[in-house]
Coordinates of C-alpha atoms and ligand atoms in Angstrom, one line a residue:
X144 CA 20.3 -49.4 -38.7
X145 CA 18.3 -45.9 -38.3
X146 CA 16.0 -44.3 -40.9
X147 CA 15.2 -40.7 -41.0
X148 CA 12.1 -39.1 -42.7
X149 CA 11.9 -39.0 -46.5
X150 CA 11.6 -35.2 -46.2
X151 CA 14.0 -34.8 -44.2
X152 CA 16.9 -31.7 -45.7
X153 CA 20.4 -33.2 -46.1
X154 CA 23.3 -30.6 -46.8
X155 CA 25.7 -28.4 -45.9
X156 CA 26.3 -24.8 -45.1
X157 CA 29.0 -21.9 -46.0
X158 CA 28.8 -18.5 -45.5
X159 CA 29.9 -15.6 -48.1
X160 CA 33.0 -14.3 -46.4
X161 CA 34.4 -17.7 -45.4
X162 CA 33.8 -19.1 -49.1
X163 CA 33.8 -16.6 -51.6
X164 CA 37.3 -14.5 -51.8
X165 CA 37.5 -10.9 -52.4
X166 CA 35.3 -9.1 -49.8
X167 CA 37.4 -6.2 -50.1
X168 CA 34.2 -4.1 -48.8
X169 CA 33.9 -6.2 -45.4
X170 CA 35.1 -4.6 -42.1
X171 CA 37.0 -8.1 -42.0
X172 CA 38.7 -7.3 -44.6
X173 CA 41.2 -4.2 -43.3
X174 CA 41.1 -6.0 -39.9
X175 CA 42.9 -9.3 -41.1
X176 CA 45.7 -7.1 -42.5
X177 CA 45.9 -4.7 -39.1
X178 CA 45.4 -7.8 -36.9
X179 CA 48.2 -9.7 -38.8
X180 CA 45.8 -12.6 -39.2
X181 CA 45.6 -15.2 -42.4
X182 CA 44.5 -13.0 -45.3
X183 CA 40.7 -14.3 -46.9
X184 CA 42.1 -12.9 -50.0
X185 CA 40.7 -15.4 -52.6
X186 CA 39.6 -18.1 -49.6
X187 CA 37.5 -20.6 -52.1
X188 CA 36.9 -18.1 -55.0
X189 CA 33.9 -19.6 -54.6
X190 CA 31.9 -16.3 -56.3
X191 CA 33.3 -17.9 -59.3
X192 CA 33.0 -21.5 -59.0
X193 CA 29.7 -21.7 -57.1
X194 CA 28.2 -23.9 -60.1
X195 CA 31.4 -26.2 -60.1
X196 CA 30.8 -26.1 -56.1
X197 CA 26.9 -26.6 -56.8
X198 CA 27.7 -29.7 -58.9
X199 CA 29.7 -31.7 -56.6
X200 CA 26.5 -30.7 -53.8
X201 CA 24.5 -32.7 -56.2
X202 CA 26.5 -35.3 -57.0
X203 CA 26.5 -36.0 -53.1
X204 CA 23.0 -36.4 -53.0
X205 CA 22.0 -32.8 -50.9
X206 CA 18.7 -31.3 -50.9
X207 CA 19.4 -28.4 -49.2
X208 CA 22.3 -25.7 -49.0
X209 CA 22.6 -22.8 -46.7
X210 CA 24.7 -19.8 -47.5
X211 CA 25.0 -16.1 -46.8
X212 CA 24.4 -13.2 -49.0
X213 CA 27.4 -10.8 -48.3
X214 CA 25.8 -7.4 -47.2
X215 CA 29.1 -5.5 -48.0
X216 CA 28.9 -6.7 -51.7
X217 CA 24.6 -5.5 -51.7
X218 CA 25.6 -2.2 -50.0
X219 CA 29.0 -1.2 -50.4
X220 CA 28.5 2.3 -49.5
X221 CA 25.4 3.3 -47.3
X222 CA 22.3 3.8 -49.6
X223 CA 23.6 2.3 -52.6
X224 CA 22.4 -1.3 -53.9
X225 CA 24.4 -3.1 -56.5
X226 CA 22.1 -5.0 -58.6
X227 CA 25.0 -6.7 -60.1
X228 CA 25.6 -8.1 -56.7
X229 CA 21.9 -9.1 -56.1
X230 CA 21.5 -10.4 -59.7
X231 CA 24.9 -12.5 -58.8
X232 CA 23.2 -14.2 -56.0
X233 CA 19.7 -14.5 -58.0
X234 CA 21.7 -16.6 -59.8
X235 CA 23.4 -18.5 -57.5
X236 CA 19.6 -19.2 -56.2
X237 CA 18.6 -20.2 -59.0
X238 CA 21.9 -22.8 -59.8
X239 CA 20.9 -24.4 -56.6
X240 CA 17.3 -25.0 -57.6
X241 CA 18.1 -26.0 -60.9
X242 CA 19.7 -29.2 -59.0
X243 CA 16.8 -29.8 -57.1
X244 CA 18.4 -28.6 -54.3
X245 CA 16.9 -26.4 -51.2
X246 CA 18.6 -23.0 -50.8
X247 CA 18.6 -22.0 -47.1
X248 CA 19.8 -18.3 -46.9
X249 CA 21.6 -16.4 -44.0
X250 CA 21.1 -12.3 -43.9
X251 CA 24.2 -11.7 -41.6
X252 CA 27.2 -14.2 -40.8
X253 CA 29.3 -11.7 -38.9
X254 CA 30.6 -9.4 -41.6
X255 CA 29.6 -5.9 -41.7
X256 CA 29.8 -3.4 -44.9
X257 CA 33.0 -0.8 -43.8
X258 CA 30.9 2.1 -44.2
X259 CA 28.2 0.2 -41.8
X260 CA 31.2 -0.5 -38.5
X261 CA 32.9 3.0 -39.3
X262 CA 30.0 4.6 -38.5
X263 CA 29.2 2.4 -35.0
X264 CA 28.3 -1.1 -36.1
X265 CA 25.9 -2.6 -33.7
X266 CA 26.3 -0.3 -31.3
X267 CA 24.8 2.6 -33.2
X268 CA 21.2 3.1 -32.7
X269 CA 20.5 3.2 -36.6
X270 CA 21.3 -0.4 -37.2
X271 CA 18.5 -2.1 -37.0
X272 CA 17.0 0.4 -39.7
X273 CA 20.1 0.0 -41.5
X274 CA 20.3 -3.9 -41.4
X275 CA 16.3 -3.8 -42.6
X276 CA 16.7 -2.3 -45.4
X277 CA 19.2 -4.3 -46.6
X278 CA 16.9 -7.3 -45.6
X279 CA 13.8 -5.6 -47.4
X280 CA 15.9 -5.4 -50.8
X281 CA 17.5 -8.7 -51.0
X282 CA 13.7 -10.2 -49.7
X283 CA 12.6 -8.6 -52.3
X284 CA 15.0 -10.0 -54.6
X285 CA 14.6 -13.8 -53.6
X286 CA 11.7 -14.5 -52.2
X287 CA 10.7 -16.2 -55.6
X288 CA 13.0 -19.0 -55.1
X289 CA 14.0 -18.7 -51.3
X290 CA 11.7 -20.6 -48.4
X291 CA 13.9 -20.3 -45.6
X292 CA 15.8 -17.5 -44.1
X293 CA 18.3 -17.3 -40.8
X294 CA 18.1 -13.4 -40.4
X295 CA 21.2 -13.7 -37.9
X296 CA 23.8 -16.2 -37.5
X297 CA 24.9 -16.7 -34.1
X298 CA 24.5 -13.5 -32.4
X299 CA 26.1 -14.8 -28.5
X300 CA 28.9 -15.5 -30.4
X301 CA 29.2 -12.6 -32.9
X302 CA 28.7 -10.4 -29.7
X303 CA 30.8 -11.8 -27.4
X304 CA 34.0 -12.4 -29.5
X305 CA 33.4 -8.9 -31.3
X306 CA 32.3 -6.6 -28.4
X307 CA 33.3 -8.6 -25.1
X308 CA 36.3 -10.6 -26.0
X309 CA 37.8 -8.2 -28.0
X310 CA 38.5 -11.4 -30.1
X311 CA 36.7 -10.2 -33.6
X312 CA 36.4 -6.5 -35.6
X313 CA 36.2 -4.0 -33.6
X314 CA 37.9 -5.8 -31.0
X315 CA 35.9 -3.9 -27.9
X316 CA 35.8 -5.5 -24.8
X317 CA 32.7 -3.8 -23.0
X318 CA 29.9 -5.4 -21.4
X319 CA 27.8 -1.5 -21.8
X320 CA 29.0 -2.1 -25.5
X321 CA 27.9 -6.2 -25.8
X322 CA 24.5 -5.5 -24.2
X323 CA 23.7 -2.6 -26.6
X324 CA 24.7 -5.2 -29.6
X325 CA 22.3 -8.0 -27.9
X326 CA 19.7 -5.6 -27.5
X327 CA 19.8 -4.5 -31.4
X328 CA 20.4 -7.9 -32.5
X329 CA 17.4 -9.0 -31.1
X330 CA 15.5 -6.0 -32.5
X331 CA 16.9 -6.6 -35.7
X332 CA 15.5 -10.4 -36.1
X333 CA 12.7 -9.3 -34.8
X334 CA 11.8 -6.8 -37.6
X335 CA 13.7 -8.6 -40.1
X336 CA 11.3 -11.6 -39.6
X337 CA 7.9 -9.3 -39.8
X338 CA 9.1 -7.3 -42.6
X339 CA 10.0 -11.0 -44.3
X340 CA 6.4 -12.2 -43.5
X341 CA 4.8 -9.0 -44.8
X342 CA 7.1 -8.8 -48.5
X343 CA 5.8 -12.6 -49.0
X344 CA 2.2 -11.7 -48.1
X345 CA 2.1 -8.1 -50.6
X346 CA 3.5 -10.8 -53.4
X347 CA 1.7 -13.5 -52.4
X348 CA 3.9 -16.0 -51.7
X349 CA 3.9 -19.2 -49.6
X350 CA 4.8 -18.3 -46.3
X351 CA 8.5 -18.4 -45.2
X352 CA 10.1 -19.9 -42.7
X353 CA 12.4 -17.5 -40.6
X354 CA 14.8 -18.5 -37.8
X355 CA 18.6 -17.4 -36.4
X356 CA 21.2 -19.8 -36.2
X357 CA 21.9 -20.1 -32.6
X358 CA 25.1 -21.4 -31.4
X359 CA 24.5 -24.1 -28.6
X360 CA 26.8 -26.5 -26.3
X361 CA 26.1 -29.0 -23.8
X362 CA 26.5 -27.1 -21.2
X363 CA 27.6 -30.0 -18.7
X364 CA 28.9 -29.8 -14.6
X365 CA 32.0 -31.1 -14.4
X366 CA 31.8 -32.0 -10.8
X367 CA 29.1 -31.9 -8.2
X368 CA 29.5 -28.7 -5.9
X369 CA 26.9 -26.4 -5.4
X370 CA 29.0 -23.6 -7.8
X371 CA 29.3 -25.7 -10.6
X372 CA 25.6 -26.7 -10.8
X373 CA 24.4 -23.6 -10.3
X374 CA 26.8 -21.9 -12.6
X375 CA 25.7 -24.9 -15.1
X376 CA 22.2 -23.8 -14.8
X377 CA 23.0 -20.0 -14.9
X378 CA 25.0 -20.5 -18.3
X379 CA 22.1 -22.8 -20.1
X380 CA 19.7 -19.6 -19.8
X381 CA 22.5 -17.1 -20.9
X382 CA 24.4 -19.0 -23.5
X383 CA 21.9 -21.5 -25.4
X384 CA 18.3 -20.6 -24.2
X385 CA 17.6 -16.5 -23.5
X386 CA 17.7 -15.6 -26.8
X387 CA 15.6 -18.3 -28.1
X388 CA 13.2 -17.7 -25.0
X389 CA 12.7 -14.0 -25.9
X390 CA 12.6 -14.7 -29.6
X391 CA 9.9 -17.3 -29.2
X392 CA 7.5 -15.0 -26.9
X393 CA 7.9 -12.4 -29.7
X394 CA 6.2 -15.0 -31.7
X395 CA 9.2 -14.6 -34.5
X396 CA 10.7 -18.1 -34.8
X397 CA 8.7 -20.5 -37.3
X398 CA 11.4 -23.0 -36.6
X399 CA 14.9 -23.2 -34.6
X400 CA 18.2 -22.7 -36.3
X401 CA 21.2 -24.7 -34.2
X402 CA 24.7 -24.9 -35.0
X403 CA 26.1 -27.4 -32.3
X404 CA 29.9 -28.2 -31.9
X405 CA 31.2 -29.2 -28.6
X406 CA 30.9 -29.1 -25.2
X407 CA 31.4 -26.5 -22.5
X408 CA 32.1 -28.4 -19.3
X409 CA 31.8 -25.9 -16.3
X410 CA 34.0 -26.2 -13.1
X411 CA 33.7 -23.3 -10.9
X412 CA 36.4 -22.8 -7.9
X413 CA 35.0 -19.9 -6.1
X414 CA 31.7 -17.8 -6.0
X415 CA 33.2 -14.5 -8.3
X416 CA 30.9 -13.7 -11.3
X417 CA 33.9 -14.0 -13.7
X418 CA 34.1 -17.5 -12.4
X419 CA 30.0 -18.6 -12.4
X420 CA 29.9 -17.1 -15.8
X421 CA 33.0 -18.8 -17.1
X422 CA 35.5 -20.9 -15.9
X423 CA 35.9 -24.3 -17.3
X424 CA 37.4 -27.2 -16.6
X425 CA 41.1 -27.3 -17.0
X426 CA 41.9 -30.9 -15.5
X427 CA 40.7 -33.2 -18.1
X428 CA 38.3 -34.4 -15.7
X429 CA 36.4 -36.1 -18.2
X430 CA 38.9 -36.2 -21.2
X431 CA 37.1 -37.1 -24.6
X432 CA 38.4 -36.5 -28.2
X433 CA 39.2 -32.7 -29.7
X434 CA 39.3 -31.3 -32.7
X435 CA 42.2 -29.6 -34.2
X436 CA 41.3 -26.6 -32.4
X437 CA 41.3 -28.5 -29.0
X438 CA 37.1 -28.4 -28.6
X439 CA 35.5 -31.5 -27.2
X440 CA 33.9 -34.0 -29.3
X441 CA 30.9 -35.0 -27.7
X442 CA 28.2 -36.4 -29.6
X443 CA 25.1 -37.1 -27.1
X444 CA 25.8 -33.4 -26.5
X445 CA 23.8 -32.2 -29.4
X446 CA 20.4 -34.9 -28.0
X447 CA 20.7 -33.2 -24.8
X448 CA 21.2 -29.8 -27.1
X449 CA 17.7 -30.9 -29.0
X450 CA 16.0 -32.0 -25.8
X451 CA 16.3 -28.6 -24.2
X452 CA 14.7 -27.4 -27.3
X453 CA 11.5 -29.3 -26.6
X454 CA 9.6 -26.6 -24.4
X455 CA 9.4 -24.5 -27.9
X456 CA 7.7 -26.8 -29.8
X457 CA 9.2 -25.9 -32.8
X458 CA 10.5 -27.5 -35.8
X459 CA 14.6 -27.8 -35.3
X460 CA 16.8 -27.4 -38.3
X461 CA 20.5 -28.4 -37.1
X462 CA 22.2 -25.2 -39.1
X463 CA 25.8 -26.4 -38.4
X464 CA 27.5 -29.2 -36.8
X465 CA 30.8 -29.8 -38.2
X466 CA 34.8 -30.9 -37.1
X467 CA 38.0 -29.7 -38.6
X468 CA 40.3 -32.2 -37.9
X469 CA 43.4 -34.0 -40.7
X470 CA 42.2 -37.3 -40.3
X471 CA 39.2 -37.8 -42.5
X472 CA 37.9 -41.0 -40.5
X473 CA 37.1 -38.7 -37.8
X474 CA 34.9 -36.8 -39.6
X475 CA 33.0 -39.6 -40.6
X476 CA 32.8 -40.8 -37.1
X477 CA 31.7 -37.4 -36.3
X478 CA 28.4 -37.5 -38.6
X479 CA 27.6 -40.6 -37.7
X480 CA 28.2 -40.4 -34.2
X481 CA 25.8 -37.4 -34.0
X482 CA 23.4 -37.9 -36.6
X483 CA 22.6 -41.3 -33.8
X484 CA 21.9 -38.5 -31.5
X485 CA 19.8 -36.2 -33.6
X486 CA 17.9 -39.0 -34.4
X487 CA 18.1 -40.5 -30.3
X488 CA 16.2 -36.7 -30.1
X489 CA 13.5 -37.4 -32.6
X490 CA 12.6 -40.3 -30.9
X491 CA 12.3 -38.7 -27.9
X492 CA 9.7 -35.9 -29.5
X493 CA 12.1 -33.1 -31.0
X494 CA 11.0 -32.4 -34.7
X495 CA 14.4 -31.9 -36.3
X496 CA 13.5 -31.6 -39.9
X497 CA 17.3 -30.8 -41.5
X498 CA 20.6 -31.7 -41.4
X499 CA 23.5 -29.4 -42.8
X500 CA 27.1 -30.4 -41.9
X501 CA 29.4 -27.3 -41.6
X502 CA 31.2 -27.0 -43.8
X503 CA 30.8 -27.7 -47.4
X504 CA 34.4 -27.1 -48.0
X505 CA 37.6 -26.1 -46.3
X506 CA 37.0 -22.1 -45.5
X507 CA 38.5 -19.4 -44.1
X508 CA 37.7 -19.5 -40.5
X509 CA 37.8 -16.4 -39.1
X510 CA 40.8 -15.5 -36.8
X511 CA 42.1 -18.9 -37.2
X512 CA 42.8 -18.2 -40.9
X513 CA 43.2 -21.2 -43.5
X514 CA 44.4 -23.9 -41.2
X515 CA 41.4 -25.8 -39.8
X516 CA 40.2 -28.1 -42.0
X517 CA 36.0 -28.7 -41.6
X518 CA 35.3 -29.6 -45.5
X519 CA 33.3 -32.6 -46.6
X520 CA 35.7 -31.3 -49.9
X521 CA 39.1 -30.3 -49.4
X522 CA 40.5 -27.4 -51.1
X523 CA 43.8 -26.7 -52.4
X524 CA 44.5 -23.2 -52.0
X525 CA 46.9 -23.4 -54.0
X526 CA 45.4 -24.2 -57.4
X527 CA 41.9 -23.9 -56.1
X528 CA 41.3 -28.0 -57.4
X529 CA 38.4 -29.2 -55.4
X530 CA 38.8 -32.8 -53.7
X531 CA 36.1 -34.7 -52.1
X532 CA 36.7 -36.7 -49.0
X533 CA 35.9 -39.9 -48.2
X534 CA 33.6 -38.8 -45.2
X535 CA 31.7 -36.9 -48.3
X536 CA 30.9 -40.0 -50.2
X537 CA 29.5 -41.7 -46.7
X538 CA 27.6 -38.8 -45.7
X539 CA 25.9 -38.7 -49.2
X540 CA 24.7 -42.3 -48.9
X541 CA 23.3 -41.3 -45.8
X542 CA 22.0 -38.3 -48.1
X543 CA 20.8 -40.6 -50.3
X544 CA 18.7 -43.1 -48.3
X545 CA 18.2 -41.5 -45.6
X546 CA 19.9 -44.2 -43.6
X547 CA 22.1 -44.9 -41.2
X548 CA 24.6 -47.9 -40.1
Ligands
BGC717 C1 29.8 -20.4 -37.4 C2 30.9 -20.5 -38.8 C3 32.3 -21.2 -38.4 C4 32.2 -22.4 -37.5 C5 33.3 -23.0 -37.3 C6 30.5 -21.2 -36.7 O1 30.6 -20.3 -35.0 O2 29.0 -20.0 -37.7 O3 31.4 -19.8 -39.4 O4 33.1 -21.6 -39.5 O5 31.2 -22.1 -36.3 O6 34.0 -22.4 -36.0

C-alpha cells in the first residue's frame, strides 16, 4: 500500500469552453462551424448545472477542483466587462468553497474572445495589455476566495496547434507567427504573475500561488543512434523545459503545474531539421497500450517528467493527467499506475502537492469533438444525465484516504 501526505490536493480538472456550453463569443464557436467539426453547442451545460456537478465532486471525496474562466464571457466586446458573467464565476467559486473544495483557476485555456482574435489575437503587440486588463478584472473579483492560479494552459500546445500546425483557430502555419505567440504568451504570464501578486498585496490577502499548466511528454529515444539521442535531448528542452527555464529565471512560478498524458518516442532517420524536431517511431518498436486517440499509455513517463523538474526546487501540482477510453477498467488502471509513479518521484525528492485527473466529466475534446471520453463521470449528451463511473468511485477512495493499493 502507498500512502500520500495528509494535506495532498485531490481532484479533477475542466475548462470552461469544454464543459459550459453556449460560448458564442469565443473564437472556437464560429471556427467549429466553418471547419465542419463537432459543434461544442451545449457541451455539458455546466454553466447551469455546476451546483449539481459540484455535489458529485464532493461525493467523490475531492478536496480541489481546477476550472477556467472564459475570457469571451467576461469581456464579450473589447473594453466591455460583464458584471453578470463575473458574478456567475464568483458563485461558482463559492459553490466550491461551501463544499470544502479548493478552487484552482485558469485564466486562459485555449479560447479567446472573437474580437481579440479578429484583431490579431496573440500575434498582435496589444495582446499582453489586453490580457492583463482581463486578468486584473477577474483577479480583483475572485482574490478573496481563490489562492491557486494558472495564467495560461499549455502554451506550447496552444502556439504549435494554432499557429504552426494550423489545426486550431486561427489555423496559421507560420514559424514566425508561432515565435511571436510564444514570446507574447511568456510575457503575458510574467506580467500576469506580477499583477496577481500586486493585487493580493494591495488587498492585504495571503499570498497567491501562481503558475502555468505546462504540457509535458515523456520524451524517449526509440533507438540508440546518435541522431535519435541528440534529437531526444533537443526536444526535451524545446518541448518540455524551455518555457519553465525562462519563467523560473524570471522568478514567476510559485509552483509548477504539469499536464501529463503520453510518451513521445523519438526515431530519427536523417539529419534534416524537420526530422530532428518531429520524426517519431512509426514501426511500433516499443509497443504499449494506447488510449482511444492512439496516444501511448506510459505511466513511468510521469515519474521521468517529474524528476526532470527537481532542478527547479518548486512544489508541483499535476494539473491534468487522464485517459480517453471506452473501457472504464482501463481508466482505473491508468490512474493507479500513474499515481504509483507520482509517489515514486515524491520518494526521490520531487515535492508534489496535488493530483487533478483530466477530466471530471466527458466533454468537448476540441478538434476531436465529443467522441473521446475522458471523464470520471459519463455524460449522456442527449439527456445531460450524469453517471459516475466505477473508476471514479475507486479514485474517490484514494481521495478520501490518501491510500493506494
Ligand atoms: C488540454 C485539455 C484537453 C486534454 C486532452 C490538454 O492538452 O489542456 O483541454 O482536453 O489535454 O487532450
